[in-house]
XYZ file of C-alpha atoms in Angstrom:
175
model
C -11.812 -227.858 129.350
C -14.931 -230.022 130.824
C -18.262 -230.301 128.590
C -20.356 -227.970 130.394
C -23.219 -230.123 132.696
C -26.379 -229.450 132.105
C -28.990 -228.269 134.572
C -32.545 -226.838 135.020
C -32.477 -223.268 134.495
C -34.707 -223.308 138.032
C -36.585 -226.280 140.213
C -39.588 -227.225 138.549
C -40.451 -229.316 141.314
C -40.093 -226.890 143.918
C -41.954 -224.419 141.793
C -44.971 -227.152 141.507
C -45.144 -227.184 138.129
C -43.881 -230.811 137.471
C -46.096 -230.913 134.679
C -44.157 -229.023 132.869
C -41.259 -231.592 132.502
C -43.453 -233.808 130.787
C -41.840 -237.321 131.283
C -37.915 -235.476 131.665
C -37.936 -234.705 127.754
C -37.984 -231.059 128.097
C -34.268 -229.970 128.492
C -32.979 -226.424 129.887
C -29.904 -225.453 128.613
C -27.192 -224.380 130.647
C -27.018 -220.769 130.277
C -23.344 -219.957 128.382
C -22.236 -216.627 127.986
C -19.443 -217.543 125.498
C -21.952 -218.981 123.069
C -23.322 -216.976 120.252
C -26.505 -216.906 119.158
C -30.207 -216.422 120.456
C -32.459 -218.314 122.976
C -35.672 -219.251 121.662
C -38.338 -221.424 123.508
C -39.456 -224.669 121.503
C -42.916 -226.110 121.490
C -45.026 -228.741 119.425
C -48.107 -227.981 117.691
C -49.502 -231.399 116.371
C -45.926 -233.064 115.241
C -44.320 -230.046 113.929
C -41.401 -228.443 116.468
C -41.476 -224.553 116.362
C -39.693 -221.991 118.015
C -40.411 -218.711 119.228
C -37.373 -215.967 120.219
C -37.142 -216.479 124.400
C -37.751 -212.353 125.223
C -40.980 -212.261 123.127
C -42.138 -214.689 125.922
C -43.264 -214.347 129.263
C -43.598 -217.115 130.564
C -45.304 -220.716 130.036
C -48.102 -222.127 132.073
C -50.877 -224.615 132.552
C -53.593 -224.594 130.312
C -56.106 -222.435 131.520
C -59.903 -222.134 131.428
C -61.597 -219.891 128.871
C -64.144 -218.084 127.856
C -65.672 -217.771 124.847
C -66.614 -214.810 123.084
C -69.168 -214.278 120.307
C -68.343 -212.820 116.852
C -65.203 -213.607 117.071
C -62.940 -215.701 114.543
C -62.793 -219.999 115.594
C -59.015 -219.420 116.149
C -59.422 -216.957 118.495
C -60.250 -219.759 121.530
C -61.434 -216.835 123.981
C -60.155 -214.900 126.967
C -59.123 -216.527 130.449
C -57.736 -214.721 134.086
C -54.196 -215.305 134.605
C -53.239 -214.425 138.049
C -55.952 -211.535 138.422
C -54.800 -210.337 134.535
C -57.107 -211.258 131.264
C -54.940 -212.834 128.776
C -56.425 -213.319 124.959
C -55.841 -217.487 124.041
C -55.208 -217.985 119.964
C -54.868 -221.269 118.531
C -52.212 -221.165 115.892
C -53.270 -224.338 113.809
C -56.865 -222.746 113.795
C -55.476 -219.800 112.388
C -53.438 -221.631 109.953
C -56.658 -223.583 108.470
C -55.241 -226.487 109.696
C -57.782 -227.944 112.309
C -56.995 -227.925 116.446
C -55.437 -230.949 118.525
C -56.291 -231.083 122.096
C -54.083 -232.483 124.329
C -53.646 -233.188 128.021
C -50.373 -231.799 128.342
C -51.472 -228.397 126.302
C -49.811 -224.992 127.766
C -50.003 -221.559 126.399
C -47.377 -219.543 126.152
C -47.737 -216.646 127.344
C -46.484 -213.332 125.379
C -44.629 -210.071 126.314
C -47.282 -207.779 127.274
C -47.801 -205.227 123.962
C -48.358 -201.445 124.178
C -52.175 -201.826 124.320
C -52.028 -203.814 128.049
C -53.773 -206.984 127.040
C -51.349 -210.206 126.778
C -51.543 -212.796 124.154
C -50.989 -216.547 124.473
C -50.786 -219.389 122.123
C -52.258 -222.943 122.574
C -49.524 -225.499 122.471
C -49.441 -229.193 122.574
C -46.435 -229.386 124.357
C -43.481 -227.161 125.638
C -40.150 -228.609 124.677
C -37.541 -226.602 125.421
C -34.965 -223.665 125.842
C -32.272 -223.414 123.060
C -29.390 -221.313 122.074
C -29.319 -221.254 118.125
C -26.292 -219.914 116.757
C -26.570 -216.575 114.510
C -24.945 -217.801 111.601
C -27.969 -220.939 111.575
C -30.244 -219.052 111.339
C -31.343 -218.222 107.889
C -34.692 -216.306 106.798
C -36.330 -218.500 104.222
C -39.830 -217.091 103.602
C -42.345 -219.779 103.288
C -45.288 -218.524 100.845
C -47.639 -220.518 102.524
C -47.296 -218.841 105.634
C -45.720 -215.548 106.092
C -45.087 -216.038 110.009
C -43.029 -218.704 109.401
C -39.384 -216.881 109.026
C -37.398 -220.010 108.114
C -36.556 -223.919 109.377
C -33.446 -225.216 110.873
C -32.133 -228.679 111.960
C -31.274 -228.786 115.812
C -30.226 -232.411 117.260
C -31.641 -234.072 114.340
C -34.976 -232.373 114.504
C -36.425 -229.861 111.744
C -37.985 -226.780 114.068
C -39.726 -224.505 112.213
C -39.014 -220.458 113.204
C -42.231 -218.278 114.018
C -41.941 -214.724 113.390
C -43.278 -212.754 116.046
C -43.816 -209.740 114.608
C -45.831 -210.996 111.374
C -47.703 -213.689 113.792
C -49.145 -210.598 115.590
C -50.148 -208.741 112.761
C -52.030 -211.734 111.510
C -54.127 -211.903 114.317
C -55.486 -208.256 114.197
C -58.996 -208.333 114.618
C -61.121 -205.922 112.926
């Protein structure tokens, strides 16, 4: 049988979104039926790889203007128009106590919309890439430090630590 080739999942290029490749380093699976286990979209947030499960996101995009809003917590960056839609931006290391890079190459990606309508995106560094991760690797290992992180793997020699989506949400409740 013949290693399966890999491929974009679509034309970046065509798309005009170039940007998004980021020097050719991001790499898009080839989609496999056969293979067992669950997509999840990888990102960097300073120098720490984390994953998010592929159908809680939307889609990723540019980084986007903002605007502020008062009263609000500093990790909460502010609200920007996506495509005629408002879309709330959080920055994850803000909410973790744990300062805010900027980058150049920064994208947010973009959540599933929730019941209430309004969309949620995170402030990345940089978007990495699509993986499969097989079921049986993935092991729930809560970290006390931080309850949205679900557990950390090894994939191609890097340690990527798992987000979970649910408890990330709940954290960012504002009251």
């Amino acid at each position: 049988m013949k290693n399966p080739v890999k491929k974009n999942l679509f034309d970046l290029e065509t798309l005009g979104m170039t940007d998004l490749l980021e020097d050719s380093d991001s790499i898009f699976e080839e989609v496999d039926s056969r293979k067992d286990g669950e997509k999840y979209i990888t990102f960097l947030l300073g120098e720490t790889h984390f994953a998010l499960p592929s159908n809680a996101v939307s889609e990723v995009v540019r980084s986007l203007p903002s605007t502020s809003l008062p009263n609000l917590p500093n990790w909460f960056v502010g609200i920007a128009n996506l495509r005629g839609d408002i879309i709330s931006i959080i920055d994850l290391l803000m909410l973790w106590n744990e300062g805010s890079i900027e980058s150049a190459k920064s994208k947010l990606i973009v959540l599933q919309s929730n019941d209430c309508g309004s969309q949620i995106a995170f402030k990345v560094d940089k978007f990495c890439e699509i993986i499969t991760l097989p079921s049986k690797q993935l092991q729930e290992s809560q970290i006390a430090a931080n309850p949205q992180i679900f557990g950390k793997l090894l994939h191609k020699s890097v340690e990527i630590t798992l987000l979970s989506i649910e408890k990330l949400l709940l954290s960012i409740k504002i009251t």
